[in-house]
Short mmCIF file of C-alpha atoms in Angstrom, two decimals:
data_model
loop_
_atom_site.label_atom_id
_atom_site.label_comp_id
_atom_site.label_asym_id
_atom_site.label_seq_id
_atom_site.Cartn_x
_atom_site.Cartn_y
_atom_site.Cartn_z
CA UNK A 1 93.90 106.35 133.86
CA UNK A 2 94.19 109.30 132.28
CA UNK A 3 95.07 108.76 128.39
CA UNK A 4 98.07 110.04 127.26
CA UNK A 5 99.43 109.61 123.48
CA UNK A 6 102.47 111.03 121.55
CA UNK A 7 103.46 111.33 118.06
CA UNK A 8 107.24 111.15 117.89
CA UNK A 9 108.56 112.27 114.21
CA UNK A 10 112.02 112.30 113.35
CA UNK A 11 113.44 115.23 111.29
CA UNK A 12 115.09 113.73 108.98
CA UNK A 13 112.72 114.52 106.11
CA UNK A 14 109.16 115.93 105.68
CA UNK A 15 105.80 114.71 107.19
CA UNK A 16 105.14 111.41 104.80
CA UNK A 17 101.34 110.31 104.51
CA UNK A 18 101.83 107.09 106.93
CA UNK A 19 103.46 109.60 110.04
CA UNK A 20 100.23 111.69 109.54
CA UNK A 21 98.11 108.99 109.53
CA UNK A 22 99.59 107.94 112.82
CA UNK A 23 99.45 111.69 114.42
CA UNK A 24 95.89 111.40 113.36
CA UNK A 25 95.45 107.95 115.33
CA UNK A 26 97.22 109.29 118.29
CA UNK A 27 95.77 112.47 118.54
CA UNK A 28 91.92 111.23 117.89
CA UNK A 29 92.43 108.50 120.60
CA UNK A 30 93.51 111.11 123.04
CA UNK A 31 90.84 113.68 122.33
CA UNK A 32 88.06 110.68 122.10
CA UNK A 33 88.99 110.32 125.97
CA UNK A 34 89.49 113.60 127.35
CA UNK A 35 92.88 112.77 127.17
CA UNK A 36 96.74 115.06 126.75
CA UNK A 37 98.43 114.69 123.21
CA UNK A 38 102.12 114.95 122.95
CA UNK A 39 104.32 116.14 119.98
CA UNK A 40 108.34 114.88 120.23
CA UNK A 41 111.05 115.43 117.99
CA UNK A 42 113.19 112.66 118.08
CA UNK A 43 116.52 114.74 116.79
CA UNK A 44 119.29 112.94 118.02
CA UNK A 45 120.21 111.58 114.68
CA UNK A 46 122.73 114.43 114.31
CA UNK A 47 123.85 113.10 110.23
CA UNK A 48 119.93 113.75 109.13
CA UNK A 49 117.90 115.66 111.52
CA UNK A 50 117.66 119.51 109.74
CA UNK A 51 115.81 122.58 111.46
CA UNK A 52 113.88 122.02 107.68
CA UNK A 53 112.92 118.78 108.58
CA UNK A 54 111.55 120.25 112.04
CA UNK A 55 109.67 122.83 110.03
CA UNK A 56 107.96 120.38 107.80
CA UNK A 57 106.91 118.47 110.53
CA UNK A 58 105.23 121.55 112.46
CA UNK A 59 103.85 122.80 109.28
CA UNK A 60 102.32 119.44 108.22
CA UNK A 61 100.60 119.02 111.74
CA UNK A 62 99.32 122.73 111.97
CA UNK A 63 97.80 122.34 108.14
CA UNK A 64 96.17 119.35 108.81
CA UNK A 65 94.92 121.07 112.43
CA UNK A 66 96.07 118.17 114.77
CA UNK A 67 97.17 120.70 117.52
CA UNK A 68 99.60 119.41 120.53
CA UNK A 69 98.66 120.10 124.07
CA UNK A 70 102.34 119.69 125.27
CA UNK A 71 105.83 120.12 123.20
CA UNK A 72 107.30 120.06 121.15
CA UNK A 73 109.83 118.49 122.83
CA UNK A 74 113.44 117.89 121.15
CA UNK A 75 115.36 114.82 122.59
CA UNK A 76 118.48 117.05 122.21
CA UNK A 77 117.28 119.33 124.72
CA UNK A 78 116.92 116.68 127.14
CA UNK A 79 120.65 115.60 127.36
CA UNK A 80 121.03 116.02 130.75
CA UNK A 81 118.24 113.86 131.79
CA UNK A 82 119.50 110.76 129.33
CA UNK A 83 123.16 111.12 130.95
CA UNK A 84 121.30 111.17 134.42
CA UNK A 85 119.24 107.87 133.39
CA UNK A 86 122.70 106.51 131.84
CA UNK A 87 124.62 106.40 134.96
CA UNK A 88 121.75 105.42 137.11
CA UNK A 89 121.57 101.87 134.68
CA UNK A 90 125.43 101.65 134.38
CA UNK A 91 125.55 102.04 139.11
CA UNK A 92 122.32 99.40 138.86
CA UNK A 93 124.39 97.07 136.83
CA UNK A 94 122.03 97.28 133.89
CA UNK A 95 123.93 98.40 131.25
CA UNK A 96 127.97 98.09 130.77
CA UNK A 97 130.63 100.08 128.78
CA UNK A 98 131.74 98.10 125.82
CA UNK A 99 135.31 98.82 124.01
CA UNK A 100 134.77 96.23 121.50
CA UNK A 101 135.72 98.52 118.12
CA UNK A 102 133.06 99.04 115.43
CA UNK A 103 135.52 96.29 113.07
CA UNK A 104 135.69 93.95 115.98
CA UNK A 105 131.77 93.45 116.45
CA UNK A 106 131.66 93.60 112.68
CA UNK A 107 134.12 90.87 112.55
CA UNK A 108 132.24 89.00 115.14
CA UNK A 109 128.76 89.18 113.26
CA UNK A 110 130.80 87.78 110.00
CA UNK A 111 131.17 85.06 111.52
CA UNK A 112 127.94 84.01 112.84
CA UNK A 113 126.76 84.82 109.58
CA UNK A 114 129.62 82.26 108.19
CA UNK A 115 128.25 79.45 110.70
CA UNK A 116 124.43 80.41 109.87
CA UNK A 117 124.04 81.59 113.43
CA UNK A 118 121.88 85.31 113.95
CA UNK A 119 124.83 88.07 114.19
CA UNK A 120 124.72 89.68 117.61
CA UNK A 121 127.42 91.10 119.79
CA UNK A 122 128.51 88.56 121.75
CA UNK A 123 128.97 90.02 124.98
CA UNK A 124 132.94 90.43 125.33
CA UNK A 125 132.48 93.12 127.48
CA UNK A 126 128.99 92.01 129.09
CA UNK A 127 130.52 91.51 133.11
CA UNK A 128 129.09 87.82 134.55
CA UNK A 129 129.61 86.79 137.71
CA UNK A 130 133.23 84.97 137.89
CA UNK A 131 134.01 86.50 134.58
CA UNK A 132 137.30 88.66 134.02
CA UNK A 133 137.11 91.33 131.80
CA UNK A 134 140.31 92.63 130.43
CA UNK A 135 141.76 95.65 130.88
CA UNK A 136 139.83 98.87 128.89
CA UNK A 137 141.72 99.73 125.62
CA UNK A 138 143.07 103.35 126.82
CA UNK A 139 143.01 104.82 123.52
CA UNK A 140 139.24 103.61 122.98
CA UNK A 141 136.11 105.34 124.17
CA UNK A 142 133.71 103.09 125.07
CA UNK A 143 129.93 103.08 123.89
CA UNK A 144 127.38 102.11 126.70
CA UNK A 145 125.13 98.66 126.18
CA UNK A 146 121.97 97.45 127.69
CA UNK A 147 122.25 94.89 129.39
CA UNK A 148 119.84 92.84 127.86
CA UNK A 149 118.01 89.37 130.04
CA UNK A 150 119.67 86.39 128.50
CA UNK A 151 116.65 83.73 128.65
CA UNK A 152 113.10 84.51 129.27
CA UNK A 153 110.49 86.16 126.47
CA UNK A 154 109.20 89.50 126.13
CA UNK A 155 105.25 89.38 125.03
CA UNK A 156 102.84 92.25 125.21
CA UNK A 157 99.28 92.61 123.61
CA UNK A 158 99.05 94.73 120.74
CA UNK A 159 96.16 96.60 120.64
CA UNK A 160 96.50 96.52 116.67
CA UNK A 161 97.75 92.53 116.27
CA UNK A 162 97.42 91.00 119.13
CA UNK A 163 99.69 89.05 121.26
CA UNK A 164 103.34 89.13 120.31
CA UNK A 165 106.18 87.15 121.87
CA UNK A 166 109.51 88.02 121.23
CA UNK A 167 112.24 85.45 122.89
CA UNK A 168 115.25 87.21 124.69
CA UNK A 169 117.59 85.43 122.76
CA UNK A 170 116.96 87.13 119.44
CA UNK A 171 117.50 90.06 121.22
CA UNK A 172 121.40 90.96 121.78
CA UNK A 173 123.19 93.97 123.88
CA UNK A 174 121.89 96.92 122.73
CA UNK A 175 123.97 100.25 122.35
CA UNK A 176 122.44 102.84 124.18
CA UNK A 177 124.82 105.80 124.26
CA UNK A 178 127.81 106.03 121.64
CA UNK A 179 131.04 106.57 122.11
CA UNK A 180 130.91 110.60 122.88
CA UNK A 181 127.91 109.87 124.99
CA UNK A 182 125.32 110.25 122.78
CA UNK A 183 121.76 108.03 123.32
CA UNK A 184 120.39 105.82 121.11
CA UNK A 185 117.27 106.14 119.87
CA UNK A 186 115.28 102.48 122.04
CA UNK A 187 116.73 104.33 125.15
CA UNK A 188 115.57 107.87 124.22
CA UNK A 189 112.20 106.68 123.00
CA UNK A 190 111.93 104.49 126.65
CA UNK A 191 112.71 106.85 128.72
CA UNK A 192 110.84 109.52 126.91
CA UNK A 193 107.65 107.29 127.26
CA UNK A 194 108.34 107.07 130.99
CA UNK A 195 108.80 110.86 132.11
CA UNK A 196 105.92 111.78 129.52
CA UNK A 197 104.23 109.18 131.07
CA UNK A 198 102.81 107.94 127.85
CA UNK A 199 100.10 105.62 128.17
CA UNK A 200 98.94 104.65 124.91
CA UNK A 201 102.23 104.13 121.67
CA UNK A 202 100.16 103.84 118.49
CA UNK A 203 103.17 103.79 115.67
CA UNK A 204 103.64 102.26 112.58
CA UNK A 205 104.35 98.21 112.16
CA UNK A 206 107.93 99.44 111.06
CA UNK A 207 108.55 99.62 115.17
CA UNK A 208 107.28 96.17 115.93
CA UNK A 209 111.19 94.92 116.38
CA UNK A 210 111.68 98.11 118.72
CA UNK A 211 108.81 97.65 120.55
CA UNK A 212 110.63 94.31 123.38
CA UNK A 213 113.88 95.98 123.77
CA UNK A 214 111.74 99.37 124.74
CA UNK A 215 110.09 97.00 126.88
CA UNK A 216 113.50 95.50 128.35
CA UNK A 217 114.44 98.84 129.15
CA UNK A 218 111.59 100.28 130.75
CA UNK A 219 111.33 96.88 133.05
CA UNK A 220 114.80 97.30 134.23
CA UNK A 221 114.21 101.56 134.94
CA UNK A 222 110.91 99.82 136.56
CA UNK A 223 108.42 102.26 134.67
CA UNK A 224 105.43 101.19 134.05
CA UNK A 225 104.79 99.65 130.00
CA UNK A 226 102.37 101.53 127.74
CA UNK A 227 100.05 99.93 125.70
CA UNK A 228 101.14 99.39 122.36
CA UNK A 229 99.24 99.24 118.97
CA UNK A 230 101.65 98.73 115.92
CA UNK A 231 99.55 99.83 112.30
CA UNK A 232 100.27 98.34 109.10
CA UNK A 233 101.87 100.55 106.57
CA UNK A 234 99.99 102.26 103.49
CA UNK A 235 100.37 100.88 100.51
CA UNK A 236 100.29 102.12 96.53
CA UNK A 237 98.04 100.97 93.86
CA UNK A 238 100.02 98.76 93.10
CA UNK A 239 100.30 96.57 96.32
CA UNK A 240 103.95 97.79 97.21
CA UNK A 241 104.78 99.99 99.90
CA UNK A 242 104.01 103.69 99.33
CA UNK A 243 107.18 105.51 98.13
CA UNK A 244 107.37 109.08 95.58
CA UNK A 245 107.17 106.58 92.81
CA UNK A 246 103.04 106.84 93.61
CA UNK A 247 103.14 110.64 93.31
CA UNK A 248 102.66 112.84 96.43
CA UNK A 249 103.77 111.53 99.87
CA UNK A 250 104.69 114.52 101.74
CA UNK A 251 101.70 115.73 103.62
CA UNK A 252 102.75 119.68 102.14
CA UNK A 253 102.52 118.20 98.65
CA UNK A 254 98.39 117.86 99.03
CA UNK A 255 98.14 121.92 99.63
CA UNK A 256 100.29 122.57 97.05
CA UNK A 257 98.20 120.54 94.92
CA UNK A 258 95.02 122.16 96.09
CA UNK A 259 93.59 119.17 99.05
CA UNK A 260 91.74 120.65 101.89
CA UNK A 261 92.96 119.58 104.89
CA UNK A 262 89.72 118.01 106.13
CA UNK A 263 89.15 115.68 102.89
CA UNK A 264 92.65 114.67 103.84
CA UNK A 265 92.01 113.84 107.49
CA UNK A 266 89.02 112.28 106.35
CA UNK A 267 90.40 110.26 104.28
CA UNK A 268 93.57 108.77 106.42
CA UNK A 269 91.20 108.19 108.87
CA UNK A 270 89.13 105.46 107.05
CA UNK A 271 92.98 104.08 105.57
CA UNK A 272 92.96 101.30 107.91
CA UNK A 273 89.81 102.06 110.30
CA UNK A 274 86.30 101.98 109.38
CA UNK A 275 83.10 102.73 112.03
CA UNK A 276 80.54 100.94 109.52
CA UNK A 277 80.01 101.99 106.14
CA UNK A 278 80.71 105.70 107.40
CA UNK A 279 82.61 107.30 104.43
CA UNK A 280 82.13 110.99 105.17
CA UNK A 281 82.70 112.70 108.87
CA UNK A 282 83.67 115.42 110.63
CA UNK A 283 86.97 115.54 113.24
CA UNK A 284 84.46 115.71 115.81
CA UNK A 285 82.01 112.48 114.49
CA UNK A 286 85.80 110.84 114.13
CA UNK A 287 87.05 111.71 117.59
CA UNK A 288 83.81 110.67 118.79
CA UNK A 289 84.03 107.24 117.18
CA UNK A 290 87.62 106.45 117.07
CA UNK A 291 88.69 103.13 119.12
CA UNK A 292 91.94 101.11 118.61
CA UNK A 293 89.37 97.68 118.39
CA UNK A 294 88.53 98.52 115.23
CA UNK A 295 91.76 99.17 113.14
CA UNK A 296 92.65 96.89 110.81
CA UNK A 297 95.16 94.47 110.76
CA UNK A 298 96.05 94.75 107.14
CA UNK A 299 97.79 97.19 105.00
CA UNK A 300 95.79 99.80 103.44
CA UNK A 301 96.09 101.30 100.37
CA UNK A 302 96.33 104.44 98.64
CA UNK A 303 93.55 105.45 96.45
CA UNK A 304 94.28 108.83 94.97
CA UNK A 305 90.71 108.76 93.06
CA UNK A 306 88.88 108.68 96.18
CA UNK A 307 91.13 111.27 98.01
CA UNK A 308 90.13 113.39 95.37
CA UNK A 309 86.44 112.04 95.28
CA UNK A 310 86.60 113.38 99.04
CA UNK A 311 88.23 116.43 98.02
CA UNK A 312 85.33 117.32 95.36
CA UNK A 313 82.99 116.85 98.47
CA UNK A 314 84.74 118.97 100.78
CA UNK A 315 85.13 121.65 98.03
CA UNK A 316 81.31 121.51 97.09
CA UNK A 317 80.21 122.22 101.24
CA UNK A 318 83.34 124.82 101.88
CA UNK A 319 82.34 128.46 101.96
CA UNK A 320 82.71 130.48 99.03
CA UNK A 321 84.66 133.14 100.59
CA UNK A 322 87.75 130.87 102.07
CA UNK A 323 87.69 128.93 98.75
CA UNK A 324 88.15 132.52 97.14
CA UNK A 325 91.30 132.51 99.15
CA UNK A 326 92.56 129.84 98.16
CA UNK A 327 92.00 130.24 94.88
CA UNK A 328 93.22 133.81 94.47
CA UNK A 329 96.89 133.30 94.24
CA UNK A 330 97.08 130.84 91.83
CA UNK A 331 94.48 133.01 89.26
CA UNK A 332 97.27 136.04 90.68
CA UNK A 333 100.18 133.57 89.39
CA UNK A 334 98.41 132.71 86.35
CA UNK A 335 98.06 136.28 84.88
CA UNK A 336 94.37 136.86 86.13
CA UNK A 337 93.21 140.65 85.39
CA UNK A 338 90.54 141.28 88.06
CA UNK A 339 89.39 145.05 86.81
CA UNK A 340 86.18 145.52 86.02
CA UNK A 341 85.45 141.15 86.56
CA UNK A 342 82.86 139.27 87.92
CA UNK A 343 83.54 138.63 91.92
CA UNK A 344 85.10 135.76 92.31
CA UNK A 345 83.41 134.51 95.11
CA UNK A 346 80.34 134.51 92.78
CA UNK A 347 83.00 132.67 89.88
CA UNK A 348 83.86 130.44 93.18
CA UNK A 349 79.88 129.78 93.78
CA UNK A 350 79.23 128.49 89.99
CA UNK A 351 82.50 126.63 89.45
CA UNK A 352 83.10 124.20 92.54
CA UNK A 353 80.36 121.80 91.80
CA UNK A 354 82.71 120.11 88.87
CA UNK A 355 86.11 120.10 89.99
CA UNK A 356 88.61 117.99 92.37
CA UNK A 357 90.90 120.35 93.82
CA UNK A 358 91.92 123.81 94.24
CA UNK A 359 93.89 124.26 91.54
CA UNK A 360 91.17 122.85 89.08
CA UNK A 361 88.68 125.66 90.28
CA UNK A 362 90.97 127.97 89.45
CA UNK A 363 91.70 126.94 86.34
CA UNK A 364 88.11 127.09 85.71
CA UNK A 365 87.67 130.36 86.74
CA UNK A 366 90.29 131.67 84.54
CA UNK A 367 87.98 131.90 81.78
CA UNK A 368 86.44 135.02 83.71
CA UNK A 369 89.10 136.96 84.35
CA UNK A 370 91.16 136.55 80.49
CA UNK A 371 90.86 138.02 77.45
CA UNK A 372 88.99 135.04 75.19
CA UNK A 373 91.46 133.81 72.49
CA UNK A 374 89.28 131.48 70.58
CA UNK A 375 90.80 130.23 67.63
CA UNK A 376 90.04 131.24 64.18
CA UNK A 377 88.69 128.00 62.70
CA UNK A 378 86.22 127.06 65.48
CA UNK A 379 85.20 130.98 65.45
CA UNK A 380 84.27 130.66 61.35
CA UNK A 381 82.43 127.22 62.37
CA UNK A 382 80.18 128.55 64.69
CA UNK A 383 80.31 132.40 64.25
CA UNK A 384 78.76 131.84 60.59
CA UNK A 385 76.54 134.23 58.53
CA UNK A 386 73.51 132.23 59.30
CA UNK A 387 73.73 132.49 63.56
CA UNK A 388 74.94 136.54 63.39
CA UNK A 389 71.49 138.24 63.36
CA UNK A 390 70.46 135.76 66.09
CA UNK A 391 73.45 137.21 67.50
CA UNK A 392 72.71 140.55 66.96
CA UNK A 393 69.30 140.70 68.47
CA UNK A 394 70.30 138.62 71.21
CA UNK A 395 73.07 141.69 71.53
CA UNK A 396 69.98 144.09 71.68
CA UNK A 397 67.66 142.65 73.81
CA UNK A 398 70.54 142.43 76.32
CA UNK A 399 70.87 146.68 76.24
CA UNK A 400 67.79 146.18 78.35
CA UNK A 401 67.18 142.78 79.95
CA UNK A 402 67.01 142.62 83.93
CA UNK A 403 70.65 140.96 84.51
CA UNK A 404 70.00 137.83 86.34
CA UNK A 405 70.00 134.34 85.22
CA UNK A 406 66.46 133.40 85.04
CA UNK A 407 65.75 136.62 82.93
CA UNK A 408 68.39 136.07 80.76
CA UNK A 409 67.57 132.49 80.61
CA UNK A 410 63.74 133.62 79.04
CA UNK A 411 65.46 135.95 76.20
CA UNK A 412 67.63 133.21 75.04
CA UNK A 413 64.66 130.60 74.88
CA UNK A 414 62.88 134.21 73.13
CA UNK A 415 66.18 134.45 70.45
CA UNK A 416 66.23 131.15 69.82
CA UNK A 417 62.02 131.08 68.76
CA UNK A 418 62.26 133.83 66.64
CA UNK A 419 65.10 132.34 64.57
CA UNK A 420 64.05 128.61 64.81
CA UNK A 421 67.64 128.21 66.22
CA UNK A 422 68.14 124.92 68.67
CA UNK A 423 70.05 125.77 72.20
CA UNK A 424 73.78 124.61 70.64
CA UNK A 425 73.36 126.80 67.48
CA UNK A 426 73.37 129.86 69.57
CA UNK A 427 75.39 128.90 72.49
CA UNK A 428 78.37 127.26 71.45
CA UNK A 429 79.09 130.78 69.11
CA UNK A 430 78.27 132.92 72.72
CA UNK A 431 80.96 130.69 74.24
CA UNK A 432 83.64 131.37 72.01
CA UNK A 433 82.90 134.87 71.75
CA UNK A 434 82.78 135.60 75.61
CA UNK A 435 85.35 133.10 76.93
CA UNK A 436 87.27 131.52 74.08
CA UNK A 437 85.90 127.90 74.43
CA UNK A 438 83.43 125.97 73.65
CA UNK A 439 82.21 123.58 77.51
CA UNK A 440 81.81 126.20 80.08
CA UNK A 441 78.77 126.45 82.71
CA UNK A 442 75.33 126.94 81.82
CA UNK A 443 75.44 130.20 79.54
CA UNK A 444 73.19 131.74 81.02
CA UNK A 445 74.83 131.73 84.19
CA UNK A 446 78.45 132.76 82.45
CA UNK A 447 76.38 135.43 80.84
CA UNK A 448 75.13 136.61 83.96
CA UNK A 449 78.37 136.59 85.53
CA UNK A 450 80.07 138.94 83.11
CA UNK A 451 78.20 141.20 83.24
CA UNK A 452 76.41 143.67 80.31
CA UNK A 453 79.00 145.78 80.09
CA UNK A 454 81.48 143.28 79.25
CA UNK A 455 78.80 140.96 77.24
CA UNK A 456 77.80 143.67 74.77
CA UNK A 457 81.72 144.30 74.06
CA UNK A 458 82.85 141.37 73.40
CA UNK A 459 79.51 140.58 71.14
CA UNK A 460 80.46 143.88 69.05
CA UNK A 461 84.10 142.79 68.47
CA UNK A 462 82.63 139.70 66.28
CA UNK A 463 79.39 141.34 64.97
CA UNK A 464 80.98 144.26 63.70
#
């Protein structure tokens, strides 16, 4: 068999954190086998699906670099082949047009609510043999109902929970086109599965009560079932189902808030699957590893300090250059002057070791590429008469110094013996003077960075 796996959004919003986490599923498990991953937009909820929607969707998938080998394909470009399908169940005698109005089968489920009975349509219009239908409402378009079995059980074996039986009997007469001919979405999904020829549905737990009447259908269009593997949902913090209230939840959020895409991959791949104590791995370890045995059963939850604990690690082996990138337009954004600065790759080199995201290196490398505004008082607590002709000969040894950091390292250490100075006495005034603040990287690194030109400036401005 050759493996076969789809990821079937709809586009009635943007990519959320579970649907990645189960394009991620689908798409390992096909790649782990040599197998074809499929990307469908399931559009034919006309009220909500937007082209924006669409867009977020494609834009979440390529950021996160879980490419499609086949679609996308739109379920409202495939009309003609649901109509086809339609009339080929309605000849077979497996589905039925229904006239009951939307108040009627309302009316109906009131009362089997009243008598404490399930609500279900109760098959007014379902033909039996011997039974006589009346005569079609002219003035009423009819929708189109599946004709569901009456007794028997559906089971299948998750690959996720387990065994699952569903009885027939909580299962009622589907709608499966409305009344201007439109599909539904159990029949699109079916017979989606069965021309795609889908072999493996791994979907949220949110689809477990699709899953037997997707099952009904496809029995009576005689396709054969996919396996199916139903995930639990993510949850937040604080044990309740992952909504905005827990911050970020679109997958485009996490780039906008400065995640790399691989310390997010990484980390929706261990949210409800684990190969050991493996915290850390590559797409290619992952697709190497990935099996459906060994998802969990239970929910998972969100742990933003550990996304970002990922994120640090990502950050800390990227390359210098891309994280420059990256970082660029927010320093642009921000005001950043960038004549006559230290490179920023070099800024990029010193800084990522101590931040979390994107956005926090570039805050940190602001300091480089600002004018230093220190404020006055911490200036006249640590710019004092006593520290200025440390200062000042630290200002004149640097007219000559080789500029690297291990030089400029030895003149401090030589600064701070001939004025029996200890290391904060003389660095926390250098800080303020060059950068405005007092915790920045080792100085002599900082030092290094900007350069002498820029050093001895900024030194005469306070020495006078």
């Amino acid at each position: 068999m050759t493996v076969r796996t789809r990821f079937a959004p709809s586009p009635t919003g943007y990519l959320h954190v579970g649907g990645a986490r189960t394009a991620l599923f689908s798409w390992a498990y096909a790649r782990h086998f040599g197998g074809t991953f499929v990307l469908r937009i399931e559009d034919t909820d006309l009220e909500r699906s937007t082209p924006e929607a669409v867009q977020a969707i494609l834009d979440g998938m390529q950021w996160l670099g879980l490419a499609h080998d086949e679609g996308p394909f739109y379920q409202m470009q495939r009309m003609e082949r649901y109509r086809e399908v339609l009339a080929q169940m309605l000849s077979a005698g497996n589905a039925y047009h229904c006239y009951s109005s939307p108040e009627e089968v309302e009316a109906m489920r009131e009362g089997q609510r009243a008598a404490g009975e399930k609500p279900r349509y109760d098959g007014t219009w379902r033909p039996e043999p011997g039974k006589t239908l009346a005569p079609p409402p002219a003035d009423r378009k009819p929708v189109v109902r599946f004709r569901n079995p009456a007794d028997g059980e559906v089971t299948w074996n998750d690959v996720v929970k387990g065994t699952i039986t569903i009885s027939n009997r909580e299962l009622d007469d589907l709608v499966i086109a409305r009344p201007d001919g439109t599909p539904t979405y159990n029949f699109c999904v079916a017979v989606d599965d069965w021309d795609m020829k889908i072999t493996h549905v791994i979907r949220g737990d949110d689809h477990v009560n699709n899953t037997p009447r997707q099952i009904n259908i496809l029995n009576a269009l005689g396709a054969p079932l996919p396996y199916y593997g139903h995930v639990p949902m993510i949850l937040g913090a604080d044990g309740e189902k992952l909504s905005k209230r827990h911050g970020a939840v679109s997958v485009m959020d996490y780039p906008a808030q400065g995640y790399l895409p691989e310390a997010m991959l990484n980390y929706l791949a261990r949210l409800g699957w684990s190969h050991g104590d493996e915290e850390i791995f590559s797409m290619e370890q992952f697709c190497a590893w990935f099996d459906l045995d060994h998802l969990s059963k239970s929910p998972a939850q969100f742990n933003p300090e550990k996304l970002a604990w990922l994120n640090n690690h990502y950050i800390k082996q990227a390359d210098n250059a891309r994280l420059a990138s990256l970082a660029r337009p927010l320093l642009e954004r921000d005001g950043a002057q960038f004549d006559g600065t230290p490179d920023l790759q070099a800024v990029i080199a010193l800084m990522k070791e101590r931040v979390n995201t994107i956005n926090e290196l570039a805050d940190a490398a602001m300091l480089f590429y600002r004018q230093p505004a220190a404020d006055a008082a911490l200036l006249a607590q640590h710019v004092t008469d006593a520290v200025k002709p440390a200062l000042a000969q630290y200002a004149a040894q640097c007219q000559g110094v080789e500029w690297n950091r291990a030089a400029l390292s030895v003149m401090l250490k030589e600064v701070l013996a001939a004025h029996k100075l200890k290391m904060p006495q003389l660095a926390m005034p250098l800080r303020l003077i060059l950068t405005g603040q007092l915790q920045t990287p080792p100085i002599d690194a900082v030092v290094e960075l900007f350069g002498r030109g820029v050093v001895l400036a900024r030194l005469a401005k306070h020495l006078g």
